[in-house]
N, CA and C of each residue as an Amber inpcrd file, in Angstrom:
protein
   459
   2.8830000 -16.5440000  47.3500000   3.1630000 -17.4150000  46.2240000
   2.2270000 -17.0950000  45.0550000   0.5810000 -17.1570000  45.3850000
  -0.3440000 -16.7610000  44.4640000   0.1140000 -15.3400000  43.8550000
   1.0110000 -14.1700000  43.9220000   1.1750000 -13.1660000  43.6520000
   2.3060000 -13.4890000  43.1860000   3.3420000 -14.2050000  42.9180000
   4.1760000 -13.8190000  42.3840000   3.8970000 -14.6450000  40.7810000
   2.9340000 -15.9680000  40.9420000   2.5390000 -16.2180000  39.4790000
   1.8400000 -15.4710000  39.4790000   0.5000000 -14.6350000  39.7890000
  -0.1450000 -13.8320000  38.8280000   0.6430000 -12.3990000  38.1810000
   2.0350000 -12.4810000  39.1870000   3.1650000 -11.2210000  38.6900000
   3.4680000 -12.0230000  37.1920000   4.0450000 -13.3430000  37.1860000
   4.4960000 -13.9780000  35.9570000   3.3560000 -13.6780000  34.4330000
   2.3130000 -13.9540000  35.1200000   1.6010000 -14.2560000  34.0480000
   1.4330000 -12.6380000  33.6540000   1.2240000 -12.0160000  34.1970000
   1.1750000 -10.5620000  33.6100000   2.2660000 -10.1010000  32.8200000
   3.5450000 -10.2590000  33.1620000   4.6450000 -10.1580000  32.4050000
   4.5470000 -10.6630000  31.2490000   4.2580000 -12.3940000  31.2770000
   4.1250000 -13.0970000  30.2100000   3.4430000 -12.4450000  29.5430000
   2.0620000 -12.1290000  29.3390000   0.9550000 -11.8290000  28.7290000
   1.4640000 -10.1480000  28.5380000   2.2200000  -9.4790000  28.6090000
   3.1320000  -7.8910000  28.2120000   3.9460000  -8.2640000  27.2360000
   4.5670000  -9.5040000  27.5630000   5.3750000  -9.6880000  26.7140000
   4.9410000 -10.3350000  25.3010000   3.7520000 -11.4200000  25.3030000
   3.2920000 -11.8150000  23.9970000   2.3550000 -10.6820000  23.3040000
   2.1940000  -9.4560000  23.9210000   1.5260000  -8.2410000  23.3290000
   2.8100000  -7.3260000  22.6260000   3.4800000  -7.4450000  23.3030000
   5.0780000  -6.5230000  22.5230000   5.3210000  -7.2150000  21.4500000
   5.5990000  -8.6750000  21.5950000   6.1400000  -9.2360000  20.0300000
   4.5500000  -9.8690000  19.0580000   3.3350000  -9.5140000  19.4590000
   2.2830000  -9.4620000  18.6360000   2.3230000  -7.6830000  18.0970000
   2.7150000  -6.5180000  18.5610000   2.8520000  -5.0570000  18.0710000
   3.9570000  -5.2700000  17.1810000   5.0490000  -5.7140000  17.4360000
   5.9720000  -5.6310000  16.7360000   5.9100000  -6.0900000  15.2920000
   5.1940000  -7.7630000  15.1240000   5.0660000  -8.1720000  14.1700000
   3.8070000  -7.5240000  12.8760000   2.4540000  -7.2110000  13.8670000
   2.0230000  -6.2300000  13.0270000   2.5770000  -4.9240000  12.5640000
   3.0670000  -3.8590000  12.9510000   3.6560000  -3.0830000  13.2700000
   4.8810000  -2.8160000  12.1320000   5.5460000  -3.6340000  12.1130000
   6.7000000  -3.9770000  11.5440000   6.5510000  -3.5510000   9.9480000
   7.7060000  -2.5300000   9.5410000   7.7680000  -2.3940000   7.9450000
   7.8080000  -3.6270000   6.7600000   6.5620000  -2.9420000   6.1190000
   6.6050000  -4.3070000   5.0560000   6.9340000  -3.7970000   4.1350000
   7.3840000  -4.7660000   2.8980000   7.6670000  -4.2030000   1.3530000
   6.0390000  -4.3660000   0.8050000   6.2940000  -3.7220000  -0.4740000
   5.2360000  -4.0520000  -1.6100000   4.9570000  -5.0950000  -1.5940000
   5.4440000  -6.5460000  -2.0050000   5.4560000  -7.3530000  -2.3110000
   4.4630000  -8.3670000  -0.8480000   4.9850000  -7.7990000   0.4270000
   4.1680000  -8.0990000   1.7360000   3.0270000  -7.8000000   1.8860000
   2.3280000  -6.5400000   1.3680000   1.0800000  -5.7600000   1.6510000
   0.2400000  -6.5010000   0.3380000   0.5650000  -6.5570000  -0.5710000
  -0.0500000  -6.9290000  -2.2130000  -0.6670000  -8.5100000  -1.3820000
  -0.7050000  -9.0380000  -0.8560000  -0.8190000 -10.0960000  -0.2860000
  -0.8230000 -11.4050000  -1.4300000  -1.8590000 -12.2050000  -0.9660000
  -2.0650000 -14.0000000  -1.6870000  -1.9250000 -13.6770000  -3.0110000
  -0.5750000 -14.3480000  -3.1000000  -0.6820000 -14.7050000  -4.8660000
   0.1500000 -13.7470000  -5.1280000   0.3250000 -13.0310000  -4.7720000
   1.3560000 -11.3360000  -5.5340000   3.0240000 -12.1120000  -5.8530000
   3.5690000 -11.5820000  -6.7540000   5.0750000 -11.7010000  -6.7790000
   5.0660000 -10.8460000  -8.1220000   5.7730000 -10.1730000  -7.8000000
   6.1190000  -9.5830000  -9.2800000   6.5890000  -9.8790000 -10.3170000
   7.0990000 -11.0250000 -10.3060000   6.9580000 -11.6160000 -11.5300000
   5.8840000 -12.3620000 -12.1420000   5.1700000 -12.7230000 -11.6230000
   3.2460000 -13.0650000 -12.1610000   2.7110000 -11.5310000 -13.0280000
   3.1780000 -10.6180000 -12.4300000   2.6100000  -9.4830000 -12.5520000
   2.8900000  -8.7650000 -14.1320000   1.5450000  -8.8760000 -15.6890000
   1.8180000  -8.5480000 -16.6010000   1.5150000  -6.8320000 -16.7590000
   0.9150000  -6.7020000 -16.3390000   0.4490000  -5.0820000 -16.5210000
   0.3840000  -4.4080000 -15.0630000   0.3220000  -2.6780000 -15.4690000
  -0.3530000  -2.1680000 -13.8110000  -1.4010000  -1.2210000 -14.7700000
  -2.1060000  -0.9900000 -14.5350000  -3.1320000   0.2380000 -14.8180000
  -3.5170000   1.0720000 -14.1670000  -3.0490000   2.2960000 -13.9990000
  -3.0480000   3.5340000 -13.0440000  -4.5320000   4.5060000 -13.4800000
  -5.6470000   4.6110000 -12.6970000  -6.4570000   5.3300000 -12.7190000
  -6.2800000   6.2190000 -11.7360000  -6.3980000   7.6520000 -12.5680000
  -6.3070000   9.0160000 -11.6440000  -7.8250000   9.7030000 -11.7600000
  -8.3220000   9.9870000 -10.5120000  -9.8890000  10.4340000 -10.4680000
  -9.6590000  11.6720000  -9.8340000  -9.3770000  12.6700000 -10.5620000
 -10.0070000  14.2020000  -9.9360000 -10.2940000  14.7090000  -8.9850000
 -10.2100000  15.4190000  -7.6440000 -11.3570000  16.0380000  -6.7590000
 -12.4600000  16.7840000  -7.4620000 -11.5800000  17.0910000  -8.4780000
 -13.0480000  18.4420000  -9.1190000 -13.8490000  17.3990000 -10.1660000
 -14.0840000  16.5880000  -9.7970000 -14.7130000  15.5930000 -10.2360000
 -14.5910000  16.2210000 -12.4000000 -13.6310000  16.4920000 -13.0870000
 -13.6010000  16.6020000 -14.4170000 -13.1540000  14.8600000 -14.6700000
 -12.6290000  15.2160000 -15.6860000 -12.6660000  13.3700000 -16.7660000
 -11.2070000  13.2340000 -15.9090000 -11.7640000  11.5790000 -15.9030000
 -10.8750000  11.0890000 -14.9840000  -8.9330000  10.4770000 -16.0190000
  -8.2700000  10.4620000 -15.5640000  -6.7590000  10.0460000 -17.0120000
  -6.3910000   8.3240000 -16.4520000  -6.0860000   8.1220000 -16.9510000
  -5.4760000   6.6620000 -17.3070000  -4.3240000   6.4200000 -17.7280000
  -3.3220000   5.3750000 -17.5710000  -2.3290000   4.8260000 -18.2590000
  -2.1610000   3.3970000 -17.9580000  -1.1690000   2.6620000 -18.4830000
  -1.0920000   1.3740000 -18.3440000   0.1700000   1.0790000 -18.3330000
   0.8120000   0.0360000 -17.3620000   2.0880000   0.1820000 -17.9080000
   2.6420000  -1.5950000 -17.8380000   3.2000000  -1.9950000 -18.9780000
   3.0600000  -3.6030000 -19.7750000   4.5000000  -3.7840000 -18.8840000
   4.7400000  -5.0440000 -18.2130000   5.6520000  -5.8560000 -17.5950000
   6.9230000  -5.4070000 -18.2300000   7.8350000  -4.7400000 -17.6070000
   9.1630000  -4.6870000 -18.0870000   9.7130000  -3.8420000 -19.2620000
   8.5270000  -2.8690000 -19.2990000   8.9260000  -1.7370000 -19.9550000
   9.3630000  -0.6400000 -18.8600000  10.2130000   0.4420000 -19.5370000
  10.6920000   1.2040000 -18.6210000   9.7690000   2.0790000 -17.6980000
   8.7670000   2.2080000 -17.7700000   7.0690000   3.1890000 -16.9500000
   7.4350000   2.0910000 -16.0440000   6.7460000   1.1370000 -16.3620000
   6.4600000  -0.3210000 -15.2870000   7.6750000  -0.6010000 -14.1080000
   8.8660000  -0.3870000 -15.0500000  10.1380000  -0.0730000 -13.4560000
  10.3620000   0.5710000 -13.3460000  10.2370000   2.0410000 -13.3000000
   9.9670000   3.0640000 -12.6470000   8.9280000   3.2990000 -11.5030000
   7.8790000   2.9840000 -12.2060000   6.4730000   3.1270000 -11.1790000
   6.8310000   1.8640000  -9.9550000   7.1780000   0.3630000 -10.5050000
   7.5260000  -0.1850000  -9.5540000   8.6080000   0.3270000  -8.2280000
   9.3440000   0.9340000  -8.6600000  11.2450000   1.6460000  -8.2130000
   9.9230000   2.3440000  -6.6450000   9.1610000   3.4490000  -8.0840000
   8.2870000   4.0900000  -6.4830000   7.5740000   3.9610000  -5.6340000
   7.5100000   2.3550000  -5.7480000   6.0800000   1.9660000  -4.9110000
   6.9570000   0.9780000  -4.0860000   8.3130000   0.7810000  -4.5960000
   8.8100000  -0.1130000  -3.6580000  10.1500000   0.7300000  -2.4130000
  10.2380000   1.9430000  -2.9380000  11.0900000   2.9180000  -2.0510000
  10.6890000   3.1790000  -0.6830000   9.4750000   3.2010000  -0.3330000
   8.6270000   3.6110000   0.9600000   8.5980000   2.0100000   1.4580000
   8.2630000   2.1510000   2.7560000   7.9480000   0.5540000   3.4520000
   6.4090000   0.9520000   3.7980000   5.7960000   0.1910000   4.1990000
   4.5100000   0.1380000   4.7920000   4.4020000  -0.2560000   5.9080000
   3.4120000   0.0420000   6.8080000   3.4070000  -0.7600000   8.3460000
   1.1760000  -0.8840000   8.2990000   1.1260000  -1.8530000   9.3860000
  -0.2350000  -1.7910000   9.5510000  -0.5960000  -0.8230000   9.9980000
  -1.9990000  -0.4210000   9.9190000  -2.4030000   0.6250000  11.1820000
  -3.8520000   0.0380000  11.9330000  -4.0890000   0.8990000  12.8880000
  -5.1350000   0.7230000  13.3020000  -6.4950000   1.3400000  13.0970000
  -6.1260000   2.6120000  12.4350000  -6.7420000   4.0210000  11.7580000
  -7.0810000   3.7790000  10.5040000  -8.8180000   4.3010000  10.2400000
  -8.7560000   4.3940000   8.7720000  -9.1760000   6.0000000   8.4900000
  -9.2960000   6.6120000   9.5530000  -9.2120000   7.7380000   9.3120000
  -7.7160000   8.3230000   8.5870000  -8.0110000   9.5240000   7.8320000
  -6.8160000  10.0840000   7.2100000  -7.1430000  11.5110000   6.6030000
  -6.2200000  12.2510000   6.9270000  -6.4220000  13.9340000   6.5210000
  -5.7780000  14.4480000   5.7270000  -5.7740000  14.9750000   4.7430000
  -4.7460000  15.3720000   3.8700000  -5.8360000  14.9380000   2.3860000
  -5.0530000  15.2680000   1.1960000  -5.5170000  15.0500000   0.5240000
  -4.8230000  15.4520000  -1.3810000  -4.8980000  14.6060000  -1.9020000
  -4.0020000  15.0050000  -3.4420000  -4.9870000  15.5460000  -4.3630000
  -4.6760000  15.9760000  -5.4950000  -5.4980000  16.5230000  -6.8020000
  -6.1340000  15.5190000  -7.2790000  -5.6560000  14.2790000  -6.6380000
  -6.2080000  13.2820000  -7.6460000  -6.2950000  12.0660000  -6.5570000
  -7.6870000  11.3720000  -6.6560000  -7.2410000   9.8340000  -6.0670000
  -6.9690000   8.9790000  -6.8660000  -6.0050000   7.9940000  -6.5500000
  -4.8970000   7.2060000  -7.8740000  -5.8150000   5.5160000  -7.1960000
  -5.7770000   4.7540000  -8.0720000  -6.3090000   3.8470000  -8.4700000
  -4.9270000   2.6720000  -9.1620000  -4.4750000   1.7970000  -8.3670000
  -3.4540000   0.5850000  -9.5600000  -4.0750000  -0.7120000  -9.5390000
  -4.4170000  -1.1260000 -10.2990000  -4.5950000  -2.1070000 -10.8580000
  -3.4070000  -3.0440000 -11.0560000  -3.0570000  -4.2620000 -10.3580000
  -2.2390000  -4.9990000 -10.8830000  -2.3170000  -6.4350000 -11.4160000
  -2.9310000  -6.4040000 -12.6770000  -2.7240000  -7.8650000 -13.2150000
  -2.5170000  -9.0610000 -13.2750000  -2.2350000 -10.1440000 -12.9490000
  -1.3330000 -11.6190000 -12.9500000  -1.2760000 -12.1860000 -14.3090000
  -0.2220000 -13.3160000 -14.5050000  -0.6220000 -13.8780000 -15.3420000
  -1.6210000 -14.7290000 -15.5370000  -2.0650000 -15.3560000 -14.0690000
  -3.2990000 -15.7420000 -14.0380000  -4.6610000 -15.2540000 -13.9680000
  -5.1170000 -14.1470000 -14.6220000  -6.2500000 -12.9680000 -14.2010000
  -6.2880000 -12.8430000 -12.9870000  -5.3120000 -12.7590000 -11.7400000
  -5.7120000 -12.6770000 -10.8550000  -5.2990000 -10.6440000 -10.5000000
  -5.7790000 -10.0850000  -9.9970000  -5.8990000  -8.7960000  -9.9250000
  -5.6000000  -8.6020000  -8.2410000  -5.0140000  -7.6980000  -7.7780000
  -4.5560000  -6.7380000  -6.5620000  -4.6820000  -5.8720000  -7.2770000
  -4.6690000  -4.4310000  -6.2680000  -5.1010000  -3.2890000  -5.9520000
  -4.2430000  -2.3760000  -5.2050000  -3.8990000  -1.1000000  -5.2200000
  -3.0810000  -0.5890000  -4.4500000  -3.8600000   1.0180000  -5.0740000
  -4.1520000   1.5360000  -4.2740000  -5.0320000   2.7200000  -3.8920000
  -4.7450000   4.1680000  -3.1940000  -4.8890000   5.3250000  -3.4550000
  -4.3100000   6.4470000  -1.5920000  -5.0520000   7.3390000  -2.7400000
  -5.1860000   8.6200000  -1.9620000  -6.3450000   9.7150000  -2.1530000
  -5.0170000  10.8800000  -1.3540000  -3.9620000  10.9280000  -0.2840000
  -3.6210000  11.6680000   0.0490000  -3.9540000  10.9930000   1.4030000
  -2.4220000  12.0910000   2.5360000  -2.4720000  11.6460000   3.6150000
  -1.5410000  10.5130000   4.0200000  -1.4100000   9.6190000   5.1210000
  -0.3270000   8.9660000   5.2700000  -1.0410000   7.4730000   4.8870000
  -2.3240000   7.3560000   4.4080000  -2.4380000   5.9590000   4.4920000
  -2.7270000   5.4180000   2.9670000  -3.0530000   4.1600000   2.7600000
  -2.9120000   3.4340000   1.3580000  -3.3800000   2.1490000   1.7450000
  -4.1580000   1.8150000   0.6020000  -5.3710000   0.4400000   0.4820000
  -4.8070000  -0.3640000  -0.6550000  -4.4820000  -1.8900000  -0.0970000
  -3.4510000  -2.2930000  -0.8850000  -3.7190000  -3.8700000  -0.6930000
  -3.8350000  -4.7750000  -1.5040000  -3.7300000  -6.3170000  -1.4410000
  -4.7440000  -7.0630000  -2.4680000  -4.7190000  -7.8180000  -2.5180000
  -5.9630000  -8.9300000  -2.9870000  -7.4150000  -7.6560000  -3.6110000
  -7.8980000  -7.5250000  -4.7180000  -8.5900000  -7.1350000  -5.2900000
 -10.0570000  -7.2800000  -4.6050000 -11.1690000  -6.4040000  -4.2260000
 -11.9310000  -6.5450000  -3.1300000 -12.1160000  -6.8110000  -2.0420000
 -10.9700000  -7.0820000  -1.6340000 -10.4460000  -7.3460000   0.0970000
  -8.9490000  -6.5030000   0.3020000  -8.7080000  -5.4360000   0.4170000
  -7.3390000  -4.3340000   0.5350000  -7.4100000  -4.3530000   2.0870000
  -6.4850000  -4.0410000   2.5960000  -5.9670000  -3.8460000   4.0850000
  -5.2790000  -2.3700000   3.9380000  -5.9160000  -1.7910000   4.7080000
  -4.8560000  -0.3550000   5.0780000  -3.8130000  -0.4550000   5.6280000
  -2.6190000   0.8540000   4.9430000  -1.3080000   0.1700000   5.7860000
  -1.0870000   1.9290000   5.6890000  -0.3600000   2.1710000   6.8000000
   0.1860000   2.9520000   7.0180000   1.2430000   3.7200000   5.9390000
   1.7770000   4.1980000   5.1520000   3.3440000   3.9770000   3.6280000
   4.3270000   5.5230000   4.3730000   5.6220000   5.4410000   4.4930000
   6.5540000   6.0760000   5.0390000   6.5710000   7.2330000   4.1250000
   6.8660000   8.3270000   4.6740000   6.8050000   9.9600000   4.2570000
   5.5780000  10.2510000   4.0580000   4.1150000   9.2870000   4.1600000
   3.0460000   9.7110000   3.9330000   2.9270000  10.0950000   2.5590000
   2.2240000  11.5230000   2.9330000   1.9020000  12.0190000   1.8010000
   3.0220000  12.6280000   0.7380000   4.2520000  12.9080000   0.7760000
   5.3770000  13.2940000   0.3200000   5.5820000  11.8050000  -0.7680000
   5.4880000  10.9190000  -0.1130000   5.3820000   9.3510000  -1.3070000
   4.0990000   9.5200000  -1.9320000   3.4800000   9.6500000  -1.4240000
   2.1310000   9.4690000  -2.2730000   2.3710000  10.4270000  -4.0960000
   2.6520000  11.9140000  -3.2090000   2.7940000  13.1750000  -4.1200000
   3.7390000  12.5470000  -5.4170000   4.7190000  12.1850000  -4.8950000
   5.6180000  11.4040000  -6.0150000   5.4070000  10.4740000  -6.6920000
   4.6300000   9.5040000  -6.1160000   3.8950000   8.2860000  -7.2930000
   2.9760000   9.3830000  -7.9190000   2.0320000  10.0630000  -7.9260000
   1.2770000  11.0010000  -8.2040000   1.9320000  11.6810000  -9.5430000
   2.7240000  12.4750000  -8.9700000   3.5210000  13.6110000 -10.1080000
   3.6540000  12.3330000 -11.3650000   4.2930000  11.3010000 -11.0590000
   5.2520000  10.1620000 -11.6450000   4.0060000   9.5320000 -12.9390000
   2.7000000   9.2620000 -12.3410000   1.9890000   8.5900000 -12.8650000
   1.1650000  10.1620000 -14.1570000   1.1290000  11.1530000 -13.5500000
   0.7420000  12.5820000 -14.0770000   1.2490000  12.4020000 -15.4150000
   2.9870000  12.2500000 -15.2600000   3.3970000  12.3720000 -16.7160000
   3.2220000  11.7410000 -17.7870000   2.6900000  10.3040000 -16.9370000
   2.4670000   9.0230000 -18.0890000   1.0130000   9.0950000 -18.7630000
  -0.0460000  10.1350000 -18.0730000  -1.1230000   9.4770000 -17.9360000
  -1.8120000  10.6830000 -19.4070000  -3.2360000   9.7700000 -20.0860000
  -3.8080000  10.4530000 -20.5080000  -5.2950000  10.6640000 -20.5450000
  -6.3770000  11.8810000 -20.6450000  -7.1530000  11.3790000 -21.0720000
  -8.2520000  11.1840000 -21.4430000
């Protein structure tokens, strides 16, 4: 009898670990990872800082709520899903580490971050959570190129 509840409870306890993986685990949008307070419509500006490997002058752009940059850049940051990870290690690497800044209408500021590789630092402004972002570095390269053309500096 004692063995077939400690069979239960093991199951049980497999099973509240599968739907605790799943829920972390699970693809999020932009709007999920940006965490407390985010909605894009609060959101007046983004400000894209691009920093060099070869450490030369770093470029900048900005892009104002509902101009065409601003839904574009949004279009690419919302095409990929995100998932958590457990890793903050990451290998790979771009010409540039990109830097966004995102605004509120209430000064409130998030962050969304990647250097290259499959991962990206993203939420609440001094507190970011790593998340895993789909195609990796192939998304990254494309917000990258995307922000390249806008940027000056």
């Amino acid at each position: 009898m004692k063995m077939k509840r400690e069979g239960a409870v093991g199951l049980i306890l497999i099973a509240i670990l599968v739907v605790v993986m799943l829920v972390f685990l699970r693809g999020k949008s932009l709007e999920d990872i940006m965490g407390s307070g985010y909605t894009q419509a609060d959101v007046t500006e983004i400000t894209a800082t691009l920093t060099p490997n070869n450490q030369s002058q770093s470029l900048s752009c900005q892009f104002a709520a509902g101009d065409q940059g601003y839904l574009d850049l949004l279009s690419l940051l919302q095409e990929p899903s995100y998932s958590r990870t457990f890793t903050s290690d990451d290998s790979g690497a771009l010409d540039y580490a990109v830097t966004l800044t995102f605004t509120g209408s209430g000064d409130q500021t998030w962050e969304y971050a990647f250097q290259g590789g499959k991962l990206i630092h993203a939420g609440v402004t001094g507190s970011p959570k790593t998340y895993q972002i789909s195609g990796g570095q192939d998304s990254q390269q494309k917000i990258l190129d995307f922000l390249l053309t806008q940027a000056e500096p």
